[in-house]
Tab-separated table of N, CA and C in Angstrom:
chain	number	residue	atom	x	y	z
E	1	GLN	N	0.834	-1.190	0.000
E	1	GLN	CA	0.000	0.000	0.000
E	1	GLN	C	0.873	1.246	0.000
E	2	VAL	N	0.481	2.209	-0.779
E	2	VAL	CA	1.270	3.425	-0.905
E	2	VAL	C	0.883	4.431	0.181
E	3	GLN	N	1.870	5.117	0.682
E	3	GLN	CA	1.645	6.240	1.592
E	3	GLN	C	2.141	7.514	0.914
E	4	LEU	N	1.361	8.568	1.059
E	4	LEU	CA	1.687	9.841	0.439
E	4	LEU	C	1.793	10.916	1.511
E	5	VAL	N	2.869	11.677	1.458
E	5	VAL	CA	3.060	12.751	2.433
E	5	VAL	C	3.321	14.046	1.686
E	6	GLU	N	2.401	14.993	1.835
E	6	GLU	CA	2.566	16.302	1.209
E	6	GLU	C	3.309	17.256	2.136
E	7	SER	N	4.014	18.178	1.546
E	7	SER	CA	4.695	19.220	2.301
E	7	SER	C	4.835	20.456	1.427
E	8	GLY	N	5.192	21.569	2.053
E	8	GLY	CA	5.441	22.790	1.301
E	8	GLY	C	4.349	23.832	1.368
E	9	GLY	N	3.242	23.499	2.010
E	9	GLY	CA	2.175	24.485	2.139
E	9	GLY	C	2.547	25.580	3.125
E	10	GLY	N	1.697	26.590	3.196
E	10	GLY	CA	1.942	27.677	4.131
E	10	GLY	C	1.122	28.894	3.794
E	11	LEU	N	1.493	29.995	4.410
E	11	LEU	CA	0.829	31.281	4.211
E	11	LEU	C	1.689	32.141	3.299
E	12	VAL	N	1.080	32.679	2.259
E	12	VAL	CA	1.811	33.498	1.301
E	12	VAL	C	0.914	34.643	0.848
E	13	GLN	N	1.520	35.749	0.486
E	13	GLN	CA	0.757	36.881	-0.033
E	13	GLN	C	0.377	36.641	-1.487
E	14	ALA	N	-0.689	37.269	-1.895
E	14	ALA	CA	-1.108	37.184	-3.294
E	14	ALA	C	0.052	37.591	-4.198
E	15	GLY	N	0.222	36.815	-5.262
E	15	GLY	CA	1.330	37.041	-6.180
E	15	GLY	C	2.573	36.235	-5.860
E	16	GLY	N	2.577	35.622	-4.708
E	16	GLY	CA	3.728	34.837	-4.290
E	16	GLY	C	3.716	33.433	-4.863
E	17	SER	N	4.697	32.641	-4.426
E	17	SER	CA	4.880	31.284	-4.946
E	17	SER	C	5.076	30.295	-3.808
E	18	LEU	N	4.688	29.080	-4.085
E	18	LEU	CA	4.957	27.947	-3.199
E	18	LEU	C	5.234	26.733	-4.060
E	19	ARG	N	5.993	25.811	-3.521
E	19	ARG	CA	6.244	24.538	-4.188
E	19	ARG	C	5.835	23.415	-3.251
E	20	LEU	N	4.827	22.671	-3.665
E	20	LEU	CA	4.379	21.526	-2.894
E	20	LEU	C	5.114	20.279	-3.346
E	21	SER	N	5.384	19.413	-2.385
E	21	SER	CA	6.006	18.122	-2.680
E	21	SER	C	5.105	17.018	-2.154
E	22	CYS	N	5.141	15.902	-2.839
E	22	CYS	CA	4.401	14.713	-2.413
E	22	CYS	C	5.365	13.543	-2.487
E	23	ALA	N	5.786	13.070	-1.331
E	23	ALA	CA	6.716	11.953	-1.255
E	23	ALA	C	5.929	10.669	-1.061
E	24	ALA	N	6.161	9.708	-1.933
E	24	ALA	CA	5.464	8.425	-1.863
E	24	ALA	C	6.383	7.362	-1.274
E	25	SER	N	5.785	6.464	-0.532
E	25	SER	CA	6.518	5.316	0.005
E	25	SER	C	5.620	4.100	-0.055
E	26	GLY	N	6.243	2.931	-0.042
E	26	GLY	CA	5.488	1.689	-0.089
E	26	GLY	C	5.237	1.171	-1.487
E	27	ARG	N	5.427	2.019	-2.477
E	27	ARG	CA	5.255	1.622	-3.867
E	27	ARG	C	5.988	2.619	-4.756
E	28	THR	N	6.555	2.099	-5.828
E	28	THR	CA	7.233	2.960	-6.792
E	28	THR	C	6.188	3.617	-7.686
E	29	ILE	N	6.310	4.924	-7.866
E	29	ILE	CA	5.296	5.649	-8.628
E	29	ILE	C	5.558	5.667	-10.128
E	30	SER	N	6.664	5.108	-10.565
E	30	SER	CA	7.093	5.286	-11.953
E	30	SER	C	6.100	4.744	-12.973
E	31	SER	N	5.239	3.810	-12.590
E	31	SER	CA	4.259	3.246	-13.528
E	31	SER	C	2.881	3.864	-13.378
E	32	TYR	N	2.805	4.926	-12.592
E	32	TYR	CA	1.504	5.493	-12.253
E	32	TYR	C	1.428	6.973	-12.572
E	33	ALA	N	0.273	7.364	-13.103
E	33	ALA	CA	-0.022	8.787	-13.148
E	33	ALA	C	-0.168	9.291	-11.713
E	34	MET	N	-0.010	10.594	-11.538
E	34	MET	CA	-0.185	11.190	-10.213
E	34	MET	C	-1.012	12.458	-10.352
E	35	GLY	N	-1.706	12.813	-9.284
E	35	GLY	CA	-2.557	13.993	-9.359
E	35	GLY	C	-2.491	14.853	-8.113
E	36	TRP	N	-2.857	16.111	-8.299
E	36	TRP	CA	-3.050	17.052	-7.189
E	36	TRP	C	-4.502	17.532	-7.235
E	37	PHE	N	-5.123	17.536	-6.089
E	37	PHE	CA	-6.474	18.052	-5.933
E	37	PHE	C	-6.469	19.064	-4.797
E	38	ARG	N	-7.535	19.847	-4.691
E	38	ARG	CA	-7.632	20.781	-3.578
E	38	ARG	C	-9.086	20.870	-3.126
E	39	GLN	N	-9.229	21.265	-1.874
E	39	GLN	CA	-10.560	21.440	-1.323
E	39	GLN	C	-10.577	22.683	-0.441
E	40	ALA	N	-11.394	23.635	-0.828
E	40	ALA	CA	-11.570	24.860	-0.062
E	40	ALA	C	-12.746	24.678	0.903
E	41	PRO	N	-12.782	25.449	1.974
E	41	PRO	CA	-13.885	25.324	2.939
E	41	PRO	C	-15.244	25.489	2.268
E	42	GLY	N	-16.130	24.535	2.544
E	42	GLY	CA	-17.478	24.607	2.004
E	42	GLY	C	-17.611	24.217	0.544
E	43	LYS	N	-16.508	23.761	-0.048
E	43	LYS	CA	-16.533	23.380	-1.463
E	43	LYS	C	-16.120	21.929	-1.630
E	44	GLU	N	-16.462	21.373	-2.778
E	44	GLU	CA	-16.063	20.002	-3.069
E	44	GLU	C	-14.602	19.953	-3.511
E	45	ARG	N	-14.028	18.782	-3.360
E	45	ARG	CA	-12.651	18.591	-3.811
E	45	ARG	C	-12.610	18.733	-5.324
E	46	GLU	N	-11.599	19.419	-5.841
E	46	GLU	CA	-11.501	19.647	-7.272
E	46	GLU	C	-10.106	19.299	-7.788
E	47	PHE	N	-10.082	18.891	-9.027
E	47	PHE	CA	-8.823	18.567	-9.704
E	47	PHE	C	-8.011	19.837	-9.926
E	48	VAL	N	-6.712	19.738	-9.676
E	48	VAL	CA	-5.811	20.860	-9.918
E	48	VAL	C	-4.846	20.548	-11.060
E	49	ALA	N	-4.165	19.406	-10.953
E	49	ALA	CA	-3.166	19.065	-11.973
E	49	ALA	C	-2.886	17.571	-11.932
E	50	GLY	N	-2.469	17.036	-13.069
E	50	GLY	CA	-2.113	15.635	-13.152
E	50	GLY	C	-0.976	15.433	-14.125
E	51	ILE	N	-0.275	14.324	-13.961
E	51	ILE	CA	0.843	14.000	-14.832
E	51	ILE	C	0.791	12.508	-15.117
E	52	ASP	N	0.997	12.150	-16.376
E	52	ASP	CA	0.908	10.729	-16.709
E	52	ASP	C	2.132	9.982	-16.210
E	53	TRP	N	2.091	8.650	-16.342
E	53	TRP	CA	3.135	7.825	-15.731
E	53	TRP	C	4.502	8.107	-16.326
E	54	SER	N	4.530	8.500	-17.602
E	54	SER	CA	5.807	8.741	-18.267
E	54	SER	C	6.333	10.145	-18.022
E	55	GLY	N	5.456	11.018	-17.534
E	55	GLY	CA	5.850	12.415	-17.376
E	55	GLY	C	5.729	13.214	-18.653
E	56	THR	N	5.311	12.560	-19.731
E	56	THR	CA	5.222	13.221	-21.033
E	56	THR	C	4.055	14.198	-21.100
E	57	ASN	N	2.948	13.805	-20.515
E	57	ASN	CA	1.727	14.617	-20.592
E	57	ASN	C	1.334	15.150	-19.216
E	58	THR	N	1.021	16.419	-19.181
E	58	THR	CA	0.526	17.043	-17.952
E	58	THR	C	-0.823	17.688	-18.227
E	59	TYR	N	-1.591	17.816	-17.186
E	59	TYR	CA	-2.943	18.354	-17.286
E	59	TYR	C	-3.136	19.346	-16.137
E	60	HIS	N	-3.705	20.491	-16.440
E	60	HIS	CA	-3.929	21.498	-15.425
E	60	HIS	C	-5.339	22.057	-15.563
E	61	ALA	N	-5.984	22.263	-14.433
E	61	ALA	CA	-7.305	22.888	-14.452
E	61	ALA	C	-7.207	24.278	-15.065
E	62	ASP	N	-8.275	24.697	-15.702
E	62	ASP	CA	-8.271	26.017	-16.340
E	62	ASP	C	-7.954	27.125	-15.338
E	63	SER	N	-8.400	26.942	-14.108
E	63	SER	CA	-8.220	27.986	-13.096
E	63	SER	C	-6.764	28.180	-12.696
E	64	VAL	N	-5.901	27.205	-12.985
E	64	VAL	CA	-4.496	27.310	-12.581
E	64	VAL	C	-3.554	27.276	-13.780
E	65	LYS	N	-4.091	27.087	-14.960
E	65	LYS	CA	-3.258	26.972	-16.161
E	65	LYS	C	-2.420	28.231	-16.351
E	66	GLY	N	-1.144	28.028	-16.601
E	66	GLY	CA	-0.239	29.160	-16.774
E	66	GLY	C	0.376	29.648	-15.475
E	67	ARG	N	-0.142	29.181	-14.346
E	67	ARG	CA	0.387	29.597	-13.038
E	67	ARG	C	0.977	28.420	-12.268
E	68	PHE	N	0.364	27.243	-12.385
E	68	PHE	CA	0.813	26.061	-11.668
E	68	PHE	C	1.456	25.082	-12.658
E	69	THR	N	2.436	24.328	-12.171
E	69	THR	CA	3.091	23.316	-12.995
E	69	THR	C	3.341	22.066	-12.172
E	70	ILE	N	2.841	20.945	-12.672
E	70	ILE	CA	3.101	19.656	-12.025
E	70	ILE	C	4.324	19.018	-12.665
E	71	SER	N	5.104	18.334	-11.837
E	71	SER	CA	6.269	17.610	-12.353
E	71	SER	C	6.512	16.397	-11.462
E	72	ARG	N	7.387	15.521	-11.910
E	72	ARG	CA	7.679	14.322	-11.122
E	72	ARG	C	9.155	13.996	-11.219
E	73	ASP	N	9.660	13.376	-10.161
E	73	ASP	CA	11.029	12.859	-10.118
E	73	ASP	C	10.908	11.426	-9.644
E	74	ASN	N	10.899	10.500	-10.606
E	74	ASN	CA	10.700	9.094	-10.236
E	74	ASN	C	11.856	8.550	-9.403
E	75	ALA	N	13.037	9.067	-9.595
E	75	ALA	CA	14.183	8.607	-8.809
E	75	ALA	C	13.982	8.921	-7.327
E	76	LYS	N	13.267	10.009	-7.048
E	76	LYS	CA	12.977	10.389	-5.673
E	76	LYS	C	11.585	9.950	-5.234
E	77	ASN	N	10.861	9.309	-6.157
E	77	ASN	CA	9.493	8.863	-5.843
E	77	ASN	C	8.628	10.014	-5.351
E	78	THR	N	8.779	11.139	-6.005
E	78	THR	CA	8.167	12.378	-5.539
E	78	THR	C	7.515	13.127	-6.700
E	79	VAL	N	6.404	13.760	-6.386
E	79	VAL	CA	5.698	14.618	-7.337
E	79	VAL	C	5.651	16.028	-6.752
E	80	TYR	N	5.723	17.014	-7.643
E	80	TYR	CA	5.769	18.403	-7.208
E	80	TYR	C	4.636	19.207	-7.838
E	81	LEU	N	4.278	20.280	-7.181
E	81	LEU	CA	3.358	21.251	-7.746
E	81	LEU	C	3.939	22.635	-7.494
E	82	GLN	N	4.459	23.238	-8.545
E	82	GLN	CA	4.974	24.601	-8.457
E	82	GLN	C	3.823	25.565	-8.674
E	83	MET	N	3.607	26.434	-7.701
E	83	MET	CA	2.479	27.358	-7.758
E	83	MET	C	3.005	28.788	-7.760
E	84	ASN	N	2.777	29.490	-8.845
E	84	ASN	CA	3.208	30.882	-8.983
E	84	ASN	C	1.994	31.792	-9.108
E	85	SER	N	2.213	33.064	-8.926
E	85	SER	CA	1.140	34.072	-9.055
E	85	SER	C	-0.103	33.656	-8.278
E	86	LEU	N	0.110	33.272	-7.050
E	86	LEU	CA	-0.989	32.764	-6.237
E	86	LEU	C	-2.039	33.832	-5.980
E	87	LYS	N	-3.283	33.381	-5.912
E	87	LYS	CA	-4.431	34.259	-5.683
E	87	LYS	C	-5.159	33.817	-4.415
E	88	PRO	N	-5.890	34.714	-3.776
E	88	PRO	CA	-6.651	34.300	-2.578
E	88	PRO	C	-7.581	33.125	-2.848
E	89	GLU	N	-8.100	33.023	-4.061
E	89	GLU	CA	-9.003	31.908	-4.374
E	89	GLU	C	-8.284	30.572	-4.505
E	90	ASP	N	-6.965	30.577	-4.440
E	90	ASP	CA	-6.206	29.322	-4.410
E	90	ASP	C	-6.131	28.746	-2.997
E	91	THR	N	-6.621	29.477	-2.018
E	91	THR	CA	-6.596	29.002	-0.633
E	91	THR	C	-7.402	27.720	-0.502
E	92	ALA	N	-6.761	26.674	0.001
E	92	ALA	CA	-7.397	25.358	0.110
E	92	ALA	C	-6.415	24.397	0.764
E	93	VAL	N	-6.926	23.223	1.094
E	93	VAL	CA	-6.051	22.108	1.452
E	93	VAL	C	-5.745	21.360	0.159
E	94	TYR	N	-4.475	21.143	-0.087
E	94	TYR	CA	-4.031	20.485	-1.307
E	94	TYR	C	-3.659	19.035	-1.011
E	95	TYR	N	-4.187	18.131	-1.851
E	95	TYR	CA	-3.990	16.702	-1.657
E	95	TYR	C	-3.274	16.086	-2.855
E	96	CYS	N	-2.348	15.213	-2.545
E	96	CYS	CA	-1.705	14.393	-3.555
E	96	CYS	C	-2.509	13.102	-3.690
E	97	ALA	N	-2.569	12.563	-4.908
E	97	ALA	CA	-3.392	11.384	-5.134
E	97	ALA	C	-2.675	10.362	-5.997
E	98	PHE	N	-2.875	9.086	-5.665
E	98	PHE	CA	-2.258	7.938	-6.348
E	98	PHE	C	-3.382	7.112	-6.965
E	99	PRO	N	-3.244	6.723	-8.230
E	99	PRO	CA	-4.383	6.088	-8.907
E	99	PRO	C	-4.612	4.634	-8.533
E	100	LEU	N	-5.764	4.137	-8.916
E	100	LEU	CA	-6.137	2.760	-8.633
E	100	LEU	C	-5.375	1.771	-9.505
E	101	GLU	N	-5.046	2.198	-10.731
E	101	GLU	CA	-4.417	1.293	-11.687
E	101	GLU	C	-3.166	1.924	-12.281
E	102	PRO	N	-2.153	1.104	-12.589
E	102	PRO	CA	-0.973	1.627	-13.287
E	102	PRO	C	-1.311	1.986	-14.725
E	103	TYR	N	-0.545	2.882	-15.269
E	103	TYR	CA	-0.651	3.297	-16.666
E	103	TYR	C	-2.031	3.865	-17.027
E	104	SER	N	-2.806	4.234	-16.022
E	104	SER	CA	-4.110	4.822	-16.292
E	104	SER	C	-3.946	6.274	-16.697
E	105	SER	N	-4.959	6.793	-17.377
E	105	SER	CA	-4.908	8.191	-17.812
E	105	SER	C	-6.024	9.026	-17.215
E	106	GLY	N	-6.902	8.376	-16.467
E	106	GLY	CA	-8.010	9.105	-15.876
E	106	GLY	C	-7.540	10.093	-14.836
E	107	MET	N	-8.159	11.280	-14.807
E	107	MET	CA	-7.767	12.321	-13.886
E	107	MET	C	-8.930	12.813	-13.025
E	108	SER	N	-9.981	12.025	-12.935
E	108	SER	CA	-11.058	12.404	-12.024
E	108	SER	C	-10.791	11.781	-10.660
E	109	ALA	N	-11.438	12.314	-9.644
E	109	ALA	CA	-11.189	11.836	-8.289
E	109	ALA	C	-11.456	10.332	-8.152
E	110	ARG	N	-12.423	9.818	-8.900
E	110	ARG	CA	-12.764	8.391	-8.792
E	110	ARG	C	-11.671	7.479	-9.367
E	111	ASP	N	-10.729	8.043	-10.137
E	111	ASP	CA	-9.630	7.254	-10.682
E	111	ASP	C	-8.495	7.072	-9.684
E	112	PHE	N	-8.583	7.759	-8.563
E	112	PHE	CA	-7.514	7.724	-7.568
E	112	PHE	C	-8.001	7.028	-6.298
E	113	GLY	N	-7.147	6.158	-5.745
E	113	GLY	CA	-7.570	5.379	-4.599
E	113	GLY	C	-6.841	5.676	-3.310
E	114	SER	N	-5.701	6.375	-3.395
E	114	SER	CA	-4.930	6.697	-2.199
E	114	SER	C	-4.666	8.195	-2.171
E	115	TRP	N	-4.780	8.766	-1.002
E	115	TRP	CA	-4.656	10.211	-0.831
E	115	TRP	C	-3.722	10.523	0.335
E	116	GLY	N	-3.037	11.628	0.219
E	116	GLY	CA	-2.240	12.098	1.338
E	116	GLY	C	-3.117	12.783	2.371
E	117	GLN	N	-2.470	13.267	3.410
E	117	GLN	CA	-3.221	13.910	4.500
E	117	GLN	C	-3.562	15.358	4.175
E	118	GLY	N	-2.911	15.903	3.152
E	118	GLY	CA	-3.181	17.269	2.732
E	118	GLY	C	-2.236	18.278	3.356
E	119	THR	N	-2.027	19.366	2.655
E	119	THR	CA	-1.226	20.470	3.171
E	119	THR	C	-1.976	21.767	2.902
E	120	GLN	N	-2.044	22.612	3.903
E	120	GLN	CA	-2.823	23.839	3.812
E	120	GLN	C	-2.048	24.914	3.058
E	121	VAL	N	-2.725	25.529	2.106
E	121	VAL	CA	-2.188	26.692	1.394
E	121	VAL	C	-3.148	27.850	1.640
E	122	THR	N	-2.615	28.930	2.184
E	122	THR	CA	-3.417	30.112	2.460
E	122	THR	C	-2.785	31.308	1.761
E	123	VAL	N	-3.572	31.969	0.928
E	123	VAL	CA	-3.085	33.120	0.172
E	123	VAL	C	-3.828	34.354	0.664
E	124	SER	N	-3.078	35.300	1.206
E	124	SER	CA	-3.678	36.520	1.730
E	124	SER	C	-3.697	37.604	0.654
E	125	SER	N	-4.717	38.434	0.731
E	125	SER	CA	-4.849	39.504	-0.268
E	125	SER	C	-4.096	40.762	0.147
């Protein structure tokens, strides 16, 4: 069973940057797509970004496109989310997600079976 630990969240002013990390253990991620989701208070969890198992293809929600970038380092068994030009509406708990099947391409929440504990990102105006 895979364990996911997110880090890198915090409090930042609007326009600032943060880099989230998701360290996986218990399973090698190299054959798996990985995803980042977020959940703001009173809202449903939403997709933020995903990367396929090869790292060739990345996917970003329209709300973060051009500002956030997902990447992976399979040698470190880690996935990253670089967040630039942060806005107050980016405030949420950010979750790393591991899919149910290897080599899958699905990026909806139902395609992922393991989740980290989340890391809080707060953007002040």
